[in-house]
GROMACS .gro file of C-alpha atoms in nm:
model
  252
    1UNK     CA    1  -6.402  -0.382  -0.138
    2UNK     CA    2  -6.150  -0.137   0.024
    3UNK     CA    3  -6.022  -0.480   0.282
    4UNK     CA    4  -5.926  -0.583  -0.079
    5UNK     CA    5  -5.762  -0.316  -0.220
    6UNK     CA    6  -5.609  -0.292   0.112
    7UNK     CA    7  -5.440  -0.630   0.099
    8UNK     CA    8  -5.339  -0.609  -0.277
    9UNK     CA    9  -5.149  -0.284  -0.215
   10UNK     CA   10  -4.962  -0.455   0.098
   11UNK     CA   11  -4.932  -0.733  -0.097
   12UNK     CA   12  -4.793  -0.501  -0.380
   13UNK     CA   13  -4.543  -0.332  -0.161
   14UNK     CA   14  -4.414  -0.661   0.023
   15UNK     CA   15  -4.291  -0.769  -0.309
   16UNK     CA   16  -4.122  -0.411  -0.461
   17UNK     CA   17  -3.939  -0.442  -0.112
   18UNK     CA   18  -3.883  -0.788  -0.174
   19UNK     CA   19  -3.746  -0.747  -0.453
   20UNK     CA   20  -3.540  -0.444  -0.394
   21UNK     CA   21  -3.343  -0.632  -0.122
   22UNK     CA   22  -3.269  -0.911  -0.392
   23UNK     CA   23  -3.087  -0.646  -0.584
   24UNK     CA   24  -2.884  -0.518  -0.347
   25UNK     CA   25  -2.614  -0.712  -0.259
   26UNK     CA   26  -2.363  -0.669   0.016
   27UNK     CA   27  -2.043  -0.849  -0.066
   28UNK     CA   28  -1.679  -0.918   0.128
   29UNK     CA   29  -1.324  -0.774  -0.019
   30UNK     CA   30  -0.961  -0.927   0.037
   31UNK     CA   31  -0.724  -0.755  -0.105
   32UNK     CA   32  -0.374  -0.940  -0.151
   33UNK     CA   33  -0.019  -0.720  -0.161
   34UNK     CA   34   0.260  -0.887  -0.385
   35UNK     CA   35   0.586  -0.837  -0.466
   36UNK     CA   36   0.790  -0.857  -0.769
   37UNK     CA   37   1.059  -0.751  -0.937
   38UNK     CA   38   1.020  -0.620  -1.318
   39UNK     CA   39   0.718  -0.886  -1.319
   40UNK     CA   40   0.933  -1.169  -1.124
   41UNK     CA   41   0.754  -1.309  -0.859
   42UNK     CA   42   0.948  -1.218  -0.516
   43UNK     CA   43   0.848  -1.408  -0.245
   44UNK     CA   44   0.968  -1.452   0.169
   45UNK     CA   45   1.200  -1.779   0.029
   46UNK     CA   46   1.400  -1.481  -0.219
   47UNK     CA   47   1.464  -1.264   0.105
   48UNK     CA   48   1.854  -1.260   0.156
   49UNK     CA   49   1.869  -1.583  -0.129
   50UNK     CA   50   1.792  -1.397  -0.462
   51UNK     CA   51   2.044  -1.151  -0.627
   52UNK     CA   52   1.879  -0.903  -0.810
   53UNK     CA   53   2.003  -0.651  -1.096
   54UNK     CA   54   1.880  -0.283  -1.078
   55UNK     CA   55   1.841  -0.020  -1.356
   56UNK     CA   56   2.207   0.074  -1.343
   57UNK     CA   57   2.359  -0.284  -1.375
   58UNK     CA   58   2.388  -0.310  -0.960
   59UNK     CA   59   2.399  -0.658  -0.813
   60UNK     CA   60   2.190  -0.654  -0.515
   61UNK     CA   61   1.969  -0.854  -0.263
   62UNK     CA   62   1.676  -0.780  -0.053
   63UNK     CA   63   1.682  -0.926   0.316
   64UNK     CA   64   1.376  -0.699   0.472
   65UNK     CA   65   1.080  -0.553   0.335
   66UNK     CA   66   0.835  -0.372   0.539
   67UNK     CA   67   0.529  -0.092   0.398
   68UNK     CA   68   0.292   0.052   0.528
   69UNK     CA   69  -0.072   0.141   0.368
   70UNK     CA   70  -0.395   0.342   0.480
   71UNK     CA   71  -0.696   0.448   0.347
   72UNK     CA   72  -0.782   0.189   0.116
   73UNK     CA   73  -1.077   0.344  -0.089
   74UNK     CA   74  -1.345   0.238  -0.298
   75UNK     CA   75  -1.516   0.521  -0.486
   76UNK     CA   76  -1.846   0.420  -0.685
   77UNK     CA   77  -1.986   0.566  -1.031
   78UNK     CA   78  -2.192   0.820  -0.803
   79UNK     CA   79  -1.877   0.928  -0.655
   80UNK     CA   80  -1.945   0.778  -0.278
   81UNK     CA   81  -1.623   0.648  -0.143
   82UNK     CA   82  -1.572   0.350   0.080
   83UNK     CA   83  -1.277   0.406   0.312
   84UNK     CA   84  -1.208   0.058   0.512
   85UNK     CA   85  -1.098   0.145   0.851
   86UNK     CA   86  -0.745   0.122   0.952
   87UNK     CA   87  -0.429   0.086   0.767
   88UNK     CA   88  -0.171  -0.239   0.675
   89UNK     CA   89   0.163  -0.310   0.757
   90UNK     CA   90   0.282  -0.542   0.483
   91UNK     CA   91   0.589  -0.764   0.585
   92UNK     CA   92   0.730  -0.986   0.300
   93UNK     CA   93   0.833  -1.218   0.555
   94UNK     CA   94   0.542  -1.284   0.732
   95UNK     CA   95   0.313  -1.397   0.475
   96UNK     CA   96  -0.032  -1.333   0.704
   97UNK     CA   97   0.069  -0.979   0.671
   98UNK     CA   98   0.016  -0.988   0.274
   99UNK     CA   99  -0.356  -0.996   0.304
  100UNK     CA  100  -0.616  -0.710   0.386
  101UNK     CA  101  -0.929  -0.913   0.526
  102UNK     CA  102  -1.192  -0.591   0.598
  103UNK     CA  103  -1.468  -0.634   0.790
  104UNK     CA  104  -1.661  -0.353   0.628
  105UNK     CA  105  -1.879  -0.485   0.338
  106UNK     CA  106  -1.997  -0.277   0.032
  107UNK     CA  107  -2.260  -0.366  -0.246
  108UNK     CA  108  -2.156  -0.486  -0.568
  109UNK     CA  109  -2.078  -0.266  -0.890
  110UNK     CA  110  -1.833  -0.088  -1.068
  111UNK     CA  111  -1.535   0.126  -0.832
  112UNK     CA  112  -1.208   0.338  -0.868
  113UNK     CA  113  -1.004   0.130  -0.610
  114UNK     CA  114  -0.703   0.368  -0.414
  115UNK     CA  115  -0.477   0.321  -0.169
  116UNK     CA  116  -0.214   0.579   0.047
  117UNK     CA  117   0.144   0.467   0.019
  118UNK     CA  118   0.251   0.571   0.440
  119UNK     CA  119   0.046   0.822   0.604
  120UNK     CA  120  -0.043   1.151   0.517
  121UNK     CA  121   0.037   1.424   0.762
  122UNK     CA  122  -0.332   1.426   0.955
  123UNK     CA  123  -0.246   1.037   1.035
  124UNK     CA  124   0.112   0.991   1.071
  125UNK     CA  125   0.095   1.104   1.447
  126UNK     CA  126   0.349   1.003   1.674
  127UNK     CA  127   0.381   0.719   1.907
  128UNK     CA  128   0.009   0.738   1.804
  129UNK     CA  129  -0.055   0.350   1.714
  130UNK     CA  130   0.004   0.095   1.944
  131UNK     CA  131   0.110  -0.170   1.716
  132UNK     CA  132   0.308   0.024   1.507
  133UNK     CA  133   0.502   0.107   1.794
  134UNK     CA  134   0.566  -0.259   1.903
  135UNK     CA  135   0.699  -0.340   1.574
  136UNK     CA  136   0.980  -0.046   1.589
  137UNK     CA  137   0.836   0.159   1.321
  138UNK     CA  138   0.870   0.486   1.481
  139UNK     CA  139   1.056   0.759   1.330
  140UNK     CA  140   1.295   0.924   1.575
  141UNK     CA  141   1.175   1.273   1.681
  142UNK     CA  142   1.446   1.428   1.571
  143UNK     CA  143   1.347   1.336   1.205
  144UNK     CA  144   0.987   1.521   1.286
  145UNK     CA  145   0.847   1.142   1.452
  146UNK     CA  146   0.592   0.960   1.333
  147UNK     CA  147   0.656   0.622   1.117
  148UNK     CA  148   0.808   0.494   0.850
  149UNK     CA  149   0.659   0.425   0.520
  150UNK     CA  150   0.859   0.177   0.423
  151UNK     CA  151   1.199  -0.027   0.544
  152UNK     CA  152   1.400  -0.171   0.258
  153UNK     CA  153   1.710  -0.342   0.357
  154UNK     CA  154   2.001  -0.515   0.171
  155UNK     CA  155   2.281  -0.591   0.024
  156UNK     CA  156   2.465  -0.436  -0.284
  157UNK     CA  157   2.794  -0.512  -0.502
  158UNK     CA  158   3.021  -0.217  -0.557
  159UNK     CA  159   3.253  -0.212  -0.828
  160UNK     CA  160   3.561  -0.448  -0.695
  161UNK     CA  161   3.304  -0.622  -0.638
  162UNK     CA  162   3.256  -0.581  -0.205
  163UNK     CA  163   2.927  -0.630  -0.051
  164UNK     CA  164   2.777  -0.334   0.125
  165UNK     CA  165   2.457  -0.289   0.325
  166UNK     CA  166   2.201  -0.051   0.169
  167UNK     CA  167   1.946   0.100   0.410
  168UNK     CA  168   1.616   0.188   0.193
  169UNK     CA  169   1.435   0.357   0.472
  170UNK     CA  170   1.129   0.580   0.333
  171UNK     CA  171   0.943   0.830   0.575
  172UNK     CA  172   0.766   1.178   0.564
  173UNK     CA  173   1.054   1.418   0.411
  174UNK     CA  174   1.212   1.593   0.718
  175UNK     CA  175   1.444   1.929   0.658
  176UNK     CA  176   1.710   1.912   0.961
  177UNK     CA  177   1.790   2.272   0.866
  178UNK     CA  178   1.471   2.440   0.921
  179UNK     CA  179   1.298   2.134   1.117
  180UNK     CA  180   0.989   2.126   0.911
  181UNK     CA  181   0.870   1.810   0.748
  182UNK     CA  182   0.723   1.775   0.424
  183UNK     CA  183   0.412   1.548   0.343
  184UNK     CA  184   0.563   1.273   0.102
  185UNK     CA  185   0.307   1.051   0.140
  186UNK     CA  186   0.092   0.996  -0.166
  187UNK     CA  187  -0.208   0.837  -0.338
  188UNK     CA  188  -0.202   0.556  -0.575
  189UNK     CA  189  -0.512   0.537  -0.817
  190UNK     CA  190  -0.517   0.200  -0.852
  191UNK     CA  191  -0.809   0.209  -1.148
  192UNK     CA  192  -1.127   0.010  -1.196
  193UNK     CA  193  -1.311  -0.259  -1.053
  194UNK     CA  194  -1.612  -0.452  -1.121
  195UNK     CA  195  -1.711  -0.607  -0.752
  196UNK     CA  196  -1.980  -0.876  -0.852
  197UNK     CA  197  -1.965  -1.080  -0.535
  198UNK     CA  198  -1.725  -1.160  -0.307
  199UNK     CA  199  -1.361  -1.056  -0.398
  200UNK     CA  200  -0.992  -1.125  -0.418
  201UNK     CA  201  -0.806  -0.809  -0.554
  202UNK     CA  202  -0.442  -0.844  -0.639
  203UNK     CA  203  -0.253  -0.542  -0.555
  204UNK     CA  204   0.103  -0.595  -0.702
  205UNK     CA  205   0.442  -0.381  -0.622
  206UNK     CA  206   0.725  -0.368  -0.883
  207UNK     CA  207   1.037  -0.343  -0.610
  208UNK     CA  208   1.257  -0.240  -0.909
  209UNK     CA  209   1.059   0.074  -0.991
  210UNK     CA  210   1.190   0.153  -0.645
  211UNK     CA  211   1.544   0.246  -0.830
  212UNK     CA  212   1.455   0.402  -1.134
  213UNK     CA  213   1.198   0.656  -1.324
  214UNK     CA  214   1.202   0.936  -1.289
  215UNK     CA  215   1.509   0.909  -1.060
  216UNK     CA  216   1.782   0.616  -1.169
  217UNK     CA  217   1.918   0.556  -0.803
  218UNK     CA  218   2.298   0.493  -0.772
  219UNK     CA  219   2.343   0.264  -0.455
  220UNK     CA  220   2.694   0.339  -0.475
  221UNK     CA  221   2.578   0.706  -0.372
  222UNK     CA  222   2.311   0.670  -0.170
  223UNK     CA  223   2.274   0.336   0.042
  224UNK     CA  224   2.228   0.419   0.413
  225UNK     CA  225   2.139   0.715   0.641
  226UNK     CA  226   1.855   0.825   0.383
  227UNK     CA  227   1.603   0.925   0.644
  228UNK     CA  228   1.811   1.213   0.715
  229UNK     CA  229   1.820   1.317   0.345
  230UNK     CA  230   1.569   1.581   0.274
  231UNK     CA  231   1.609   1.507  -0.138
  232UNK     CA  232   1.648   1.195  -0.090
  233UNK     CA  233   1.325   1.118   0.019
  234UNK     CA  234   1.155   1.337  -0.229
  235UNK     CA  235   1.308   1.158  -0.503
  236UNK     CA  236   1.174   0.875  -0.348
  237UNK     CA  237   0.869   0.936  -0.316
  238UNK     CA  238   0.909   1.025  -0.646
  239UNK     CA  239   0.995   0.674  -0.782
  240UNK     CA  240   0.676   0.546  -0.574
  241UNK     CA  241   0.427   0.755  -0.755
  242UNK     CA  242   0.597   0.639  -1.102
  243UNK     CA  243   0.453   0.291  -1.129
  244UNK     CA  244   0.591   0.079  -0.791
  245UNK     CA  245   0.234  -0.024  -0.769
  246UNK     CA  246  -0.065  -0.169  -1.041
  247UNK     CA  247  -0.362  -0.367  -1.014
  248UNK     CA  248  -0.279  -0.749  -1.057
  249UNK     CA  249  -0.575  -1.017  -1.118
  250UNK     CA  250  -0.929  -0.958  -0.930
  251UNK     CA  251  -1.124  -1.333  -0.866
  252UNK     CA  252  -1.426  -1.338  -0.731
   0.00000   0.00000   0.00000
């Protein structure tokens, strides 16, 4: 009698484990970066082709765009977070670039998704990342080193109307006066997701929110040599937090 209650228990807790491992399910992410402009697709073909109209009425095109994210977090109801290793150097024209592929898988169910526009101090070390450094996004040491957060490059139309070159160059705020930088990374709460198998998250930047709220930005003004510019790169990190980026369309 106890060989048989012996096997119906094993039996018993074959299937609970059984079924246990049908309920949790490990699943893959992508997440894919895009660009627009006040909800106009901009794409690699628009680089240097498409004339654009900011805030303030200014005529101008985009020929580079280059940004840098890390710690792309996924934070469950239980308030366990998911950081995926590494960090992402988005390049507009190089369209690979556009997609996070992590290898890292999670189970499925509900998440707060995040990301960090740049790094934060404890990560933005100098000379630090080999690739980074290969693709020239070092920030000189005499701006406090590191990298950049992001390189936005153009063209803009004064008033007669001349072209000009604008230099949108954003990095950790640097103080040349005192020499001590300021953190101006920062995070972006993208909201919620509901990861039911394998997914395709849309994370979408506004390029226009670049140049306005809460600060309207005046190319006329300010247009190159902007790393150097202590307030400058407040008030643009600033603009970032204000709405440059959303959650687009998740497919899975």
């Amino acid at each position: 009698m106890k060989q048989y209650i012996v096997l119906f228990l094993s039996i018993l807790l074959f299937s609970c484990s059984s079924d246990s491992d049908e309920l949790i399910k490990e699943v893959s992410i992508k997440i894919n970066f895009t660009q627009n402009w006040d909800g106009a697709s901009f794409e690699k073909s628009d680089l240097s082709n498409t004339e654009l109209t900011n805030k303030l009425g200014t005529k101008l095109t985009i020929d580079k765009l280059r940004y840098l994210v890390s710690k792309i977090t996924l934070t469950d109801a239980a308030d366990k977070a998911t950081i995926f290793e590494g960090y992402k150097l988005i390049d507009l024209s190089d369209e690979e670039s556009l997609v996070f592929n992590p290898s890292l898988k999670i189970t499925e169910g509900n998440y707060s998704l995040a990301i960090t526009f740049g790094f934060n101090n404890d990560d933005n070390i100098d000379g630090e990342y080999a690739d980074l450094n290969t693709a020239s996004w070092n920030v000189p040491m005499m701006l406090g080193g590191g990298y950049h957060f992001m390189q936005l490059d153009g063209k803009y139309k004064d008033d007669v109307p001349n072209e000009n070159p604008y230099n949108f160059h954003v990095i950790r705020a640097y103080n040349t006066t005192t020499s001590i930088p300021e953190d101006t990374s920062f995070i972006v709460n993208l909201g919620s997701v509901n990861i039911k198998s394998d997914a395709n998250i849309e994370v979408k930047m506004n390029i226009a929110e670049w140049f306005k709220n809460p600060n309207d930005w005046d190319l006329n003004e300010k247009n190159t040599n902007l790393m150097i510019d202590f307030d400058a790169q407040k008030e643009m990190s600033a603009n970032g937090k204000s709405g440059v980026f959303s959650l687009g369309t998740i497919s899975q």
